[in-house]
Amino acid sequence: MVDLVLRSRRVVTPSGVVPASVSVVGEKIVAVGPYDAQVEAGLTLDVADAAVLPGLVDTHVHVNEPGRTEWEGFATATRAAAAGGVTTIIDMPLNSLPPTVDVAALKIKQKAATGQIHVDVGFWGGAIPGNSDKLPALHEAGVFGFKSFLADSGVPEFPPVSAAELATALEAVDALFVVHAEDPDHLHDAASSATYADFLASRPAEAEHAAIATAIEAARKSGRRVHILHLSAAGALPLIAAAKAEGVRVTAETCPHYLTLDAGTIPDGATEFKCCPPIRDADNADRLWQALADGLITCVVSDHSPCTPELKRQDTGDFAAAWGGIASVQLGLPVIWTAARERGYGLADVVDWMARRPADLVGLSQKGRIEVGADADLVVFDPDDTFTVDPLTLHHKNPVTPYAGKVLHGVVRKTWVRGQIEPTGSFLSRKD
């Protein structure tokens, strides 16, 4: 007898979308059989034509707790994740106080999260100037790798590294390094303005191109793994393709906002659209989609980076003064599915980009797939239903989103984390 049998005519498995029954015992999937398989179970649920997906894995989330919990926190961020079909997040090391740049700070963050998490949570460490000697111990403590900025992070306690400091960090520990790739020499001070084009001009695509070249060179010389975070500028794709062809260990991700939003349609004063690197034009987005389809871009993750409405400067609409970040951990799945279906992609593609590949990036082979032995992270998703985004109904702490008022396809009906329908998450370690 199993604990749960979940039946659907559209189960997204590694071999495709098929009618199936998924059997769960405890935290694990123990069988994936025919839709009408006769299995004795404590609970049998037939969702008919609603799809069953593996829980999404979001490897780029800023939770901000402790220290800036008024921006977000573990309770709200993970509740929003579960509501959006995300069952695993990896928390970024900055915007919390202290940042996760040594073992002591990691323990402080884990203590703050204890008893508050609704999905499984892992942690990135931070590589900043002067902490290279602390990276091996932090890696041994279970962080999934190390984040660095090549430009100002926006918070003083997490300064950027130079090319030489990045190289030193890569030599200090054999780990995955994830890089915010904008070159400060190509960035310009943005004048006070409510016009998005003025902000966009201050962060040109050349800043990404130069920084990605720096990160690739560090990976080439060290032999370490480097992952380019939130790729915005499609013009950098040939650099990444050439490096990969050469054998350099480099990968890249992008985010829903870069794939679906268009700089040319952002209204004056709409600071909810500000993020760094910036949203670019529709042609750029088309090229990112193609790179995603080709596998050159590895995955789609949220870069959930919220703040208070005051810091977004919604009172003045000043893009230069507003905090740069988009809160989207709850909306990533329907945002991407809405755009993907219009472009001819299927649910299996979305699951590949948002579940399996992010899980593989960080070595979580038990996540992001519906197969025997995997964690029973399961999502009932109605891909044909629609809803209108109301910021006040979202679970993250502050009701600010560039998707407000948009009609999206795809509604998450139920989410299980390790077989639990009212989930309490667990901490994840690189060693899991």
Coordinates of C-alpha atoms in Angstrom, one line a residue:
M1 CA 0.0 0.0 0.0
V2 CA 1.3 3.5 -0.9
D3 CA 0.5 6.8 0.7
L4 CA -0.7 8.6 -2.4
V5 CA -1.6 7.8 -6.0
L6 CA -1.9 10.9 -8.3
R7 CA -3.4 10.2 -11.7
S8 CA -3.5 12.6 -14.7
R9 CA -3.8 12.3 -18.5
R10 CA -0.9 14.8 -18.7
V11 CA 2.0 13.8 -16.4
V12 CA 5.3 15.5 -17.5
T13 CA 7.9 12.8 -17.2
P14 CA 11.5 12.7 -18.5
S15 CA 10.2 10.7 -21.5
G16 CA 7.4 13.1 -22.3
V17 CA 3.9 14.1 -21.4
V18 CA 1.9 10.9 -20.9
P19 CA -1.2 9.6 -19.1
A20 CA 0.1 8.1 -15.9
S21 CA -0.3 7.4 -12.2
V22 CA 2.4 8.5 -9.8
S23 CA 2.7 6.5 -6.6
V24 CA 4.3 8.1 -3.5
V25 CA 5.5 6.5 -0.2
G26 CA 6.7 9.0 2.4
E27 CA 8.9 11.5 0.7
K28 CA 9.6 9.6 -2.5
I29 CA 8.1 8.6 -5.8
V30 CA 8.0 4.8 -5.8
A31 CA 6.3 4.1 -9.2
V32 CA 5.2 5.8 -12.4
G33 CA 2.7 3.5 -14.0
P34 CA -0.2 3.5 -16.4
Y35 CA -3.0 6.0 -15.8
D36 CA -5.4 3.3 -14.7
A37 CA -3.0 1.2 -12.7
Q38 CA -4.7 -0.5 -9.8
V39 CA -2.8 0.5 -6.7
E40 CA -3.9 0.3 -3.1
A41 CA -3.4 3.8 -1.6
G42 CA -4.2 5.9 1.4
L43 CA -5.3 8.6 -0.9
T44 CA -6.0 8.4 -4.6
L45 CA -6.5 11.7 -6.6
D46 CA -7.5 11.8 -10.2
V47 CA -6.9 15.3 -11.7
A48 CA -8.1 14.2 -15.2
D49 CA -6.8 16.7 -17.8
A50 CA -4.9 19.0 -15.4
A51 CA -1.2 18.4 -15.7
V52 CA 1.1 17.0 -13.1
L53 CA 4.5 18.6 -13.1
P54 CA 7.6 18.0 -11.0
G55 CA 8.1 20.9 -8.6
L56 CA 10.1 23.7 -10.0
V57 CA 13.6 24.4 -8.8
D58 CA 14.5 28.1 -8.5
T59 CA 18.2 28.6 -8.0
H60 CA 18.1 32.4 -7.9
V61 CA 16.0 33.8 -5.0
H62 CA 16.7 36.7 -2.7
V63 CA 14.9 36.1 0.6
N64 CA 16.7 38.9 2.5
E65 CA 16.2 37.5 6.0
P66 CA 17.6 38.3 8.5
G67 CA 18.4 42.0 8.4
R68 CA 16.0 43.2 5.6
T69 CA 13.0 41.1 6.4
E70 CA 10.7 44.0 5.7
W71 CA 11.7 43.4 2.0
E72 CA 10.9 39.7 2.2
G73 CA 11.4 36.8 4.5
F74 CA 11.5 33.0 4.6
A75 CA 7.8 32.6 5.5
T76 CA 6.5 34.8 2.8
A77 CA 9.0 33.9 0.0
T78 CA 8.6 30.1 0.5
R79 CA 4.8 30.4 0.7
A80 CA 4.8 32.3 -2.6
A81 CA 7.1 29.7 -4.1
A82 CA 4.8 26.9 -3.2
A83 CA 1.8 28.8 -4.5
G84 CA 3.7 29.2 -7.8
G85 CA 4.6 25.5 -8.1
V86 CA 8.2 26.0 -6.9
T87 CA 9.2 23.4 -4.4
T88 CA 13.0 24.1 -4.1
I89 CA 14.8 27.4 -3.8
I90 CA 18.4 28.3 -3.4
D91 CA 18.8 31.6 -1.5
M92 CA 21.3 34.2 -2.6
P93 CA 23.9 35.4 -0.1
L94 CA 23.3 39.1 -0.2
N95 CA 20.6 41.6 0.9
S96 CA 20.5 39.7 4.2
L97 CA 22.5 41.0 7.1
P98 CA 25.0 39.5 7.6
P99 CA 25.6 38.3 4.0
T100 CA 26.4 34.6 3.7
V101 CA 30.2 35.1 3.3
D102 CA 31.4 32.8 6.1
V103 CA 30.2 29.8 8.1
A104 CA 29.0 31.9 11.0
A105 CA 26.7 34.0 8.7
L106 CA 25.3 30.8 7.2
K107 CA 24.4 29.5 10.6
I108 CA 22.7 32.8 11.4
K109 CA 20.6 32.6 8.2
Q110 CA 19.7 29.0 8.8
K111 CA 18.6 29.8 12.4
A112 CA 16.4 32.7 11.0
A113 CA 14.8 30.3 8.5
T114 CA 14.1 27.5 11.0
G115 CA 10.4 26.7 11.4
Q116 CA 9.4 29.2 8.6
I117 CA 10.0 27.4 5.3
H118 CA 7.2 25.9 3.2
V119 CA 9.5 24.5 0.5
D120 CA 13.0 23.0 0.5
V121 CA 15.7 25.6 0.8
G122 CA 19.4 25.6 0.0
F123 CA 22.0 28.4 0.2
W124 CA 24.6 30.1 -1.9
G125 CA 27.7 31.5 -0.3
G126 CA 29.2 34.8 -1.3
A127 CA 32.7 35.5 -2.7
I128 CA 33.7 39.1 -1.9
P129 CA 37.1 40.9 -1.7
G130 CA 39.2 39.4 1.1
N131 CA 37.2 36.3 2.0
S132 CA 38.8 33.7 -0.2
D133 CA 40.3 31.9 2.8
K134 CA 36.8 31.4 4.2
L135 CA 35.4 29.8 1.0
P136 CA 36.6 26.2 1.6
A137 CA 34.9 25.9 5.0
L138 CA 31.7 27.5 3.7
H139 CA 31.6 25.1 0.8
E140 CA 32.2 22.2 3.3
A141 CA 29.3 23.5 5.3
G142 CA 27.0 22.8 2.4
V143 CA 26.5 25.9 0.3
F144 CA 25.9 25.1 -3.4
G145 CA 28.6 27.5 -4.7
F146 CA 29.5 31.1 -4.5
K147 CA 28.1 34.3 -5.9
S148 CA 30.2 37.3 -7.0
F149 CA 29.4 40.7 -8.5
L150 CA 31.6 42.3 -11.0
A151 CA 29.8 45.6 -10.5
D152 CA 28.2 47.4 -7.5
S153 CA 25.7 45.1 -5.9
G154 CA 23.6 47.9 -4.5
V155 CA 24.4 47.0 -0.8
P156 CA 27.7 48.1 0.8
E157 CA 28.3 44.9 2.7
F158 CA 28.6 42.8 -0.5
P159 CA 31.2 44.7 -2.6
P160 CA 32.1 43.6 -6.1
V161 CA 35.3 41.7 -7.0
S162 CA 37.8 42.7 -9.6
A163 CA 38.9 40.3 -12.3
A164 CA 42.0 39.4 -10.2
E165 CA 39.9 38.8 -7.1
L166 CA 37.5 36.6 -9.0
A167 CA 40.5 34.6 -10.2
T168 CA 41.8 34.3 -6.6
A169 CA 38.4 33.1 -5.4
L170 CA 38.2 30.4 -8.1
E171 CA 41.6 29.1 -7.2
A172 CA 40.6 28.9 -3.5
V173 CA 38.0 26.2 -3.8
D174 CA 36.7 23.8 -6.5
A175 CA 33.1 25.0 -6.6
L176 CA 30.4 26.4 -8.8
F177 CA 30.8 30.2 -9.1
V178 CA 27.7 32.2 -10.2
V179 CA 28.5 35.7 -11.4
H180 CA 26.5 38.9 -11.8
A181 CA 28.2 39.9 -15.0
E182 CA 28.1 43.7 -15.7
D183 CA 31.4 45.6 -16.1
P184 CA 31.5 48.8 -14.1
D185 CA 33.7 50.5 -16.7
H186 CA 30.8 50.3 -19.2
L187 CA 28.1 51.5 -16.8
H188 CA 27.0 55.1 -16.5
D189 CA 25.5 57.1 -13.7
A190 CA 21.8 57.4 -14.4
A191 CA 20.4 60.9 -14.1
S192 CA 17.1 61.3 -12.2
S193 CA 14.4 60.4 -14.7
A194 CA 11.0 58.8 -14.9
T195 CA 11.8 57.6 -18.4
Y196 CA 12.8 53.9 -18.8
A197 CA 15.0 54.6 -21.8
D198 CA 17.2 56.9 -19.7
F199 CA 17.8 54.1 -17.2
L200 CA 18.4 51.5 -20.0
A201 CA 21.0 53.7 -21.6
S202 CA 23.0 53.8 -18.3
R203 CA 23.4 50.0 -18.4
P204 CA 24.2 49.1 -22.0
A205 CA 24.6 45.6 -23.4
E206 CA 28.4 46.2 -23.7
A207 CA 28.6 46.1 -19.9
E208 CA 27.4 42.5 -20.0
H209 CA 29.5 41.5 -22.9
A210 CA 32.7 42.7 -21.2
A211 CA 31.9 41.2 -17.8
I212 CA 31.0 37.8 -19.4
A213 CA 34.3 37.9 -21.2
T214 CA 36.0 38.4 -17.8
A215 CA 34.1 35.5 -16.2
I216 CA 34.9 33.2 -19.2
E217 CA 38.6 34.1 -19.0
A218 CA 38.6 33.3 -15.2
A219 CA 36.9 29.9 -15.9
R220 CA 39.3 29.2 -18.8
K221 CA 42.4 29.8 -16.7
S222 CA 41.2 28.1 -13.5
G223 CA 39.3 25.2 -15.1
R224 CA 36.5 25.9 -12.6
R225 CA 32.8 26.1 -13.3
V226 CA 31.3 29.5 -13.9
H227 CA 27.6 30.3 -14.4
I228 CA 26.4 33.6 -15.8
L229 CA 23.5 34.8 -13.8
H230 CA 20.3 36.5 -15.3
L231 CA 21.6 36.9 -18.8
S232 CA 19.9 39.9 -20.4
A233 CA 22.0 40.9 -23.4
A234 CA 21.6 38.4 -26.2
G235 CA 24.7 39.9 -27.9
A236 CA 26.8 38.0 -25.4
L237 CA 25.5 34.6 -26.6
P238 CA 28.3 34.1 -29.2
L239 CA 30.9 34.6 -26.4
I240 CA 29.3 31.8 -24.4
A241 CA 28.9 29.5 -27.4
A242 CA 32.5 29.9 -28.4
A243 CA 33.8 29.3 -24.9
K244 CA 31.6 26.2 -24.5
A245 CA 32.9 24.9 -27.8
E246 CA 36.4 25.4 -26.5
G247 CA 35.7 23.3 -23.5
V248 CA 35.4 26.1 -20.9
R249 CA 33.0 25.2 -18.1
V250 CA 30.5 28.0 -18.5
T251 CA 26.7 28.0 -18.4
A252 CA 24.1 30.7 -18.4
E253 CA 20.6 31.4 -17.2
T254 CA 17.9 33.9 -17.9
C255 CA 14.7 35.1 -16.2
P256 CA 11.0 35.5 -17.1
H257 CA 11.2 39.3 -17.3
Y258 CA 14.0 39.2 -20.0
L259 CA 12.0 36.7 -22.0
T260 CA 8.5 38.4 -21.8
L261 CA 8.8 42.1 -21.2
D262 CA 9.8 44.7 -23.7
A263 CA 11.7 47.9 -22.9
G264 CA 9.8 49.8 -25.6
T265 CA 6.5 49.3 -23.8
I266 CA 7.5 50.2 -20.2
P267 CA 5.5 53.3 -19.1
D268 CA 7.1 56.4 -17.7
G269 CA 7.5 56.1 -13.9
A270 CA 6.9 52.3 -13.8
T271 CA 9.8 51.5 -11.5
E272 CA 8.4 48.1 -10.8
F273 CA 10.1 47.2 -14.1
K274 CA 13.6 48.2 -12.9
C275 CA 16.1 45.4 -12.6
C276 CA 19.9 45.0 -13.2
P277 CA 20.8 44.1 -15.8
P278 CA 17.9 45.8 -17.5
I279 CA 15.0 44.5 -19.5
R280 CA 15.9 45.1 -23.2
D281 CA 13.8 45.1 -26.4
A282 CA 11.6 42.5 -28.1
D283 CA 14.2 41.5 -30.6
N284 CA 16.7 40.8 -27.8
A285 CA 14.1 38.6 -26.1
D286 CA 13.5 36.6 -29.3
R287 CA 17.2 35.8 -29.4
L288 CA 17.2 34.7 -25.8
W289 CA 14.3 32.4 -26.5
Q290 CA 16.2 30.8 -29.4
A291 CA 19.3 30.3 -27.2
L292 CA 17.0 28.7 -24.6
A293 CA 15.6 26.3 -27.2
D294 CA 19.1 25.5 -28.4
G295 CA 20.3 24.7 -24.9
L296 CA 22.9 27.5 -24.9
I297 CA 21.0 29.1 -22.1
T298 CA 20.6 26.4 -19.4
C299 CA 17.6 27.4 -17.4
V300 CA 15.0 30.0 -16.5
V301 CA 14.9 31.2 -12.8
S302 CA 13.2 34.1 -11.1
D303 CA 15.9 36.3 -9.7
H304 CA 13.2 37.1 -7.1
S305 CA 14.5 40.4 -5.7
P306 CA 11.8 42.3 -3.8
C307 CA 11.9 45.4 -1.7
T308 CA 9.4 47.7 0.0
P309 CA 7.2 49.9 -2.2
E310 CA 9.1 53.0 -0.7
L311 CA 12.4 51.7 -2.1
K312 CA 10.8 51.3 -5.5
R313 CA 10.2 55.0 -5.4
Q314 CA 6.7 54.6 -6.7
D315 CA 6.0 58.1 -5.3
T316 CA 8.3 59.8 -7.8
G317 CA 8.8 57.2 -10.5
D318 CA 12.5 57.9 -10.6
F319 CA 14.3 55.0 -12.1
A320 CA 17.7 56.2 -11.0
A321 CA 16.7 56.2 -7.3
A322 CA 14.5 53.1 -7.3
W323 CA 15.8 49.7 -6.1
G324 CA 16.5 47.3 -9.0
G325 CA 14.8 44.0 -8.6
I326 CA 11.6 42.1 -9.7
A327 CA 9.6 39.9 -7.4
S328 CA 8.3 37.0 -9.4
V329 CA 8.9 33.6 -7.6
Q330 CA 5.1 33.0 -7.5
L331 CA 4.5 34.0 -11.1
G332 CA 7.4 32.5 -13.1
L333 CA 5.6 29.4 -14.1
P334 CA 2.5 31.0 -15.6
V335 CA 4.5 33.9 -17.1
I336 CA 6.8 31.5 -19.0
W337 CA 4.0 29.1 -19.9
T338 CA 1.9 31.9 -21.3
A339 CA 4.7 33.0 -23.5
A340 CA 6.0 29.5 -24.3
R341 CA 2.6 28.2 -25.6
E342 CA 2.3 31.2 -27.9
R343 CA 5.7 30.4 -29.4
G344 CA 4.9 26.7 -29.9
Y345 CA 6.6 25.2 -26.9
G346 CA 5.1 22.6 -24.6
L347 CA 4.9 21.8 -21.0
A348 CA 7.9 19.4 -21.3
D349 CA 10.0 22.3 -22.5
V350 CA 9.0 24.5 -19.6
V351 CA 9.7 21.7 -17.1
D352 CA 13.1 21.2 -18.6
W353 CA 14.0 24.9 -18.3
M354 CA 12.5 25.5 -14.9
A355 CA 12.8 22.2 -13.0
R356 CA 15.3 19.6 -14.4
R357 CA 18.0 21.9 -15.6
P358 CA 18.2 24.1 -12.5
A359 CA 18.3 21.0 -10.4
D360 CA 21.1 19.6 -12.4
L361 CA 23.0 22.9 -12.3
V362 CA 23.3 22.6 -8.5
G363 CA 23.6 18.8 -8.4
L364 CA 20.1 18.0 -7.0
S365 CA 19.5 14.8 -9.0
Q366 CA 16.5 13.9 -6.9
K367 CA 14.7 17.1 -7.8
G368 CA 13.0 18.5 -10.9
R369 CA 11.7 15.2 -12.4
I370 CA 9.0 12.7 -12.0
E371 CA 10.7 9.3 -11.9
V372 CA 11.2 6.5 -9.4
G373 CA 13.4 7.5 -6.6
A374 CA 12.9 11.2 -7.0
D375 CA 11.5 13.4 -4.2
A376 CA 7.7 13.5 -4.3
D377 CA 7.7 17.2 -5.3
L378 CA 4.6 17.4 -7.4
V379 CA 2.4 20.2 -8.8
V380 CA -1.1 20.0 -10.2
F381 CA -1.2 22.7 -12.9
D382 CA -4.1 23.6 -15.1
P383 CA -2.4 24.9 -18.3
D384 CA -5.6 26.0 -19.9
D385 CA -7.1 28.1 -17.2
T386 CA -6.3 31.8 -16.9
F387 CA -6.1 34.4 -14.2
T388 CA -5.4 38.1 -13.9
V389 CA -2.5 39.1 -11.8
D390 CA -3.6 41.0 -8.7
P391 CA -0.6 42.1 -6.6
L392 CA -2.7 42.1 -3.4
T393 CA -3.3 38.3 -3.7
L394 CA 0.3 37.3 -4.1
H395 CA 2.0 35.7 -1.1
H396 CA 5.3 37.6 -1.2
K397 CA 5.6 40.4 1.3
N398 CA 5.2 43.5 -0.8
P399 CA 2.6 43.9 -3.5
V400 CA 4.8 45.2 -6.3
T401 CA 5.1 43.5 -9.6
P402 CA 5.4 44.4 -13.3
Y403 CA 2.9 41.7 -14.2
A404 CA 0.0 43.5 -12.4
G405 CA -3.1 43.3 -14.5
K406 CA -1.7 40.8 -17.0
V407 CA -3.9 37.8 -18.0
L408 CA -1.8 34.7 -17.7
H409 CA -2.4 31.1 -18.7
G410 CA -1.7 28.4 -16.1
V411 CA -3.1 28.0 -12.6
V412 CA -1.3 26.0 -9.9
R413 CA -4.0 23.9 -8.1
K414 CA -2.0 21.9 -5.6
T415 CA 1.7 21.5 -4.5
W416 CA 3.3 18.7 -2.7
V417 CA 6.8 19.0 -1.2
R418 CA 8.4 15.6 -0.4
G419 CA 4.9 14.1 -0.4
Q420 CA 3.3 16.7 1.9
I421 CA 0.3 18.7 0.7
E422 CA 0.7 21.3 3.5
P423 CA 4.4 21.4 3.3
T424 CA 7.1 22.1 5.8
G425 CA 10.3 22.5 3.9
S426 CA 13.7 21.1 4.7
F427 CA 17.2 22.6 4.5
L428 CA 19.3 21.3 1.5
S429 CA 23.0 20.9 1.4
R430 CA 25.4 20.5 -1.5
K431 CA 26.1 17.1 -0.1
D432 CA 22.4 15.9 -0.4

